Amino acid sequence: MYKKITWAAMALLLTVSAAHADLEPWTDYESSEAVWLLTTIKVKSNMGDAYLEGLRNTWIPGNKVAQELGQIESWSIFRSQFPNSGDFNLLLVVKLAKTEDMAPNKARYDAFMQKFTKKMADETTEYAQKNYPAMREITGDYMLREITIK
């Protein structure tokens, strides 16, 4: 009987603790206005450097132009030191100041295309379509916000 009462008391205590632990947004934590677009990629064995070379000629130039124009805040590439473990081994990350920066905008598009040029866009698309399928698989896309606990 004593064990049943003890277990019941512990269950009640856990329930009360869980209910009390709920955090309130803007009171207990804040979400950033900035958003990070994160793409997880599984680069195939022995293709890591070839894929990075491709990014140097396709993904990076476009991000540099977007950053120069103030359309993105930053971009990063992260590679796992354990390339054959898990569902992905490379991350492509782009930081935007706010969600609205993802919305279609003709003025931003025109400014980007004026600097990046249609020729460069066509060349990067052709390279990516021809080479990337043999090098990698995109395993996920995420939109993240930084959480600051108060």
Coordinates of C-alpha atoms in Angstrom, one line a residue:
M1 CA 0.0 0.0 0.0
Y2 CA 2.8 2.4 0.9
K3 CA 4.5 1.8 -2.5
K4 CA 1.2 2.7 -4.3
I5 CA 0.9 5.9 -2.4
T6 CA 4.6 6.7 -3.1
W7 CA 4.1 6.1 -6.8
A8 CA 0.9 8.1 -6.9
A9 CA 2.6 11.0 -5.1
M10 CA 5.6 10.9 -7.6
A11 CA 3.3 10.8 -10.6
L12 CA 1.3 13.8 -9.2
L13 CA 4.6 15.7 -8.5
L14 CA 5.8 15.1 -12.1
T15 CA 2.5 16.2 -13.5
V16 CA 2.5 19.4 -11.5
S17 CA 6.2 20.1 -12.3
A18 CA 5.6 19.6 -16.0
A19 CA 2.6 22.0 -16.0
H20 CA 4.6 24.6 -14.0
A21 CA 7.5 24.3 -16.5
D22 CA 5.6 25.8 -19.5
L23 CA 7.4 28.9 -20.7
E24 CA 5.7 31.9 -22.1
P25 CA 7.0 33.6 -25.3
W26 CA 8.1 37.2 -24.9
T27 CA 8.0 36.7 -21.1
D28 CA 10.4 33.7 -20.6
Y29 CA 12.1 33.7 -24.0
E30 CA 12.2 35.6 -27.3
S31 CA 12.6 34.4 -30.9
S32 CA 14.9 36.4 -33.2
E33 CA 13.5 38.3 -36.1
A34 CA 16.5 37.0 -38.1
V35 CA 16.0 33.6 -39.7
W36 CA 18.5 31.0 -40.8
L37 CA 17.7 28.8 -43.8
L38 CA 19.5 25.6 -43.3
T39 CA 19.9 22.8 -45.9
T40 CA 21.2 19.4 -44.9
I41 CA 23.1 17.5 -47.5
K42 CA 24.5 14.0 -47.7
V43 CA 27.6 14.2 -49.9
K44 CA 28.5 10.9 -51.3
S45 CA 31.8 9.2 -50.3
N46 CA 34.9 10.6 -51.9
M47 CA 32.9 13.5 -53.4
G48 CA 33.4 16.1 -50.6
D49 CA 36.0 18.2 -52.3
A50 CA 34.4 18.0 -55.7
Y51 CA 31.1 19.2 -54.2
L52 CA 32.9 22.1 -52.5
E53 CA 34.4 23.0 -55.8
G54 CA 31.0 23.0 -57.3
L55 CA 29.6 25.2 -54.5
R56 CA 32.5 27.6 -55.1
N57 CA 31.3 28.0 -58.7
T58 CA 27.6 28.1 -58.1
W59 CA 26.1 28.6 -54.6
I60 CA 28.9 30.9 -53.2
P61 CA 28.9 33.5 -56.0
G62 CA 25.1 33.9 -55.8
N63 CA 25.3 34.4 -52.0
K64 CA 28.2 36.9 -52.3
V65 CA 26.1 39.0 -54.7
A66 CA 23.0 38.7 -52.4
Q67 CA 25.1 39.7 -49.4
E68 CA 26.7 42.7 -51.2
L69 CA 23.2 43.9 -52.1
G70 CA 22.1 43.5 -48.5
Q71 CA 19.6 40.8 -49.4
I72 CA 21.1 38.3 -46.9
E73 CA 23.2 38.9 -43.8
S74 CA 25.6 36.0 -44.1
W75 CA 26.1 32.5 -45.4
S76 CA 28.1 29.6 -44.2
I77 CA 29.1 26.0 -45.1
F78 CA 29.7 23.4 -42.3
R79 CA 31.1 20.0 -43.0
S80 CA 31.0 17.1 -40.6
Q81 CA 34.3 15.6 -39.4
F82 CA 32.5 12.2 -39.5
P83 CA 31.4 12.2 -43.1
N84 CA 29.8 8.7 -43.2
S85 CA 27.7 9.0 -40.0
G86 CA 24.1 10.2 -39.9
D87 CA 21.6 11.5 -42.4
F88 CA 23.8 14.5 -43.6
N89 CA 27.4 15.5 -43.6
L90 CA 27.2 19.1 -44.9
L91 CA 25.2 22.1 -44.0
L92 CA 24.5 25.2 -46.2
V93 CA 23.3 28.1 -44.1
V94 CA 22.0 31.5 -45.1
K95 CA 21.0 34.2 -42.6
L96 CA 18.3 36.7 -43.4
A97 CA 17.4 39.7 -41.3
K98 CA 13.7 38.8 -41.2
T99 CA 11.2 36.4 -42.7
E100 CA 9.9 39.1 -45.1
D101 CA 13.2 39.0 -46.9
M102 CA 12.2 35.6 -48.3
A103 CA 9.1 37.1 -50.1
P104 CA 9.1 37.6 -53.8
N105 CA 10.3 41.1 -54.7
K106 CA 10.8 42.3 -58.2
A107 CA 13.2 45.1 -57.2
R108 CA 15.4 42.7 -55.3
Y109 CA 15.3 40.2 -58.1
D110 CA 16.2 42.8 -60.7
A111 CA 19.1 44.2 -58.6
F112 CA 20.4 40.6 -58.1
M113 CA 20.1 39.7 -61.8
Q114 CA 21.8 42.9 -62.9
K115 CA 24.8 42.1 -60.8
F116 CA 24.8 38.2 -61.2
T117 CA 23.7 38.3 -64.9
K118 CA 21.5 35.8 -66.7
K119 CA 24.6 34.2 -68.2
M120 CA 26.0 33.4 -64.8
A121 CA 22.6 32.1 -63.6
D122 CA 22.3 29.8 -66.6
E123 CA 25.9 28.5 -66.2
T124 CA 25.4 27.7 -62.5
T125 CA 22.0 26.0 -63.2
E126 CA 23.5 23.9 -65.9
Y127 CA 26.5 22.9 -63.7
A128 CA 24.2 22.0 -60.8
Q129 CA 21.8 20.0 -62.9
K130 CA 24.6 18.1 -64.6
N131 CA 26.9 17.4 -61.7
Y132 CA 25.2 17.6 -58.4
P133 CA 22.9 14.5 -58.6
A134 CA 26.0 12.2 -58.7
M135 CA 27.6 14.0 -55.8
R136 CA 24.9 14.6 -53.2
E137 CA 21.4 14.2 -51.9
I138 CA 19.5 17.0 -50.2
T139 CA 18.1 15.5 -47.0
G140 CA 16.3 18.5 -45.5
D141 CA 15.5 22.2 -45.6
Y142 CA 14.8 24.1 -42.4
M143 CA 13.9 27.7 -41.4
L144 CA 15.2 28.4 -37.9
R145 CA 15.0 31.3 -35.4
E146 CA 17.4 31.8 -32.5
I147 CA 15.8 31.5 -29.1
T148 CA 17.0 33.6 -26.2
I149 CA 15.9 32.4 -22.8
K150 CA 15.5 35.2 -20.3

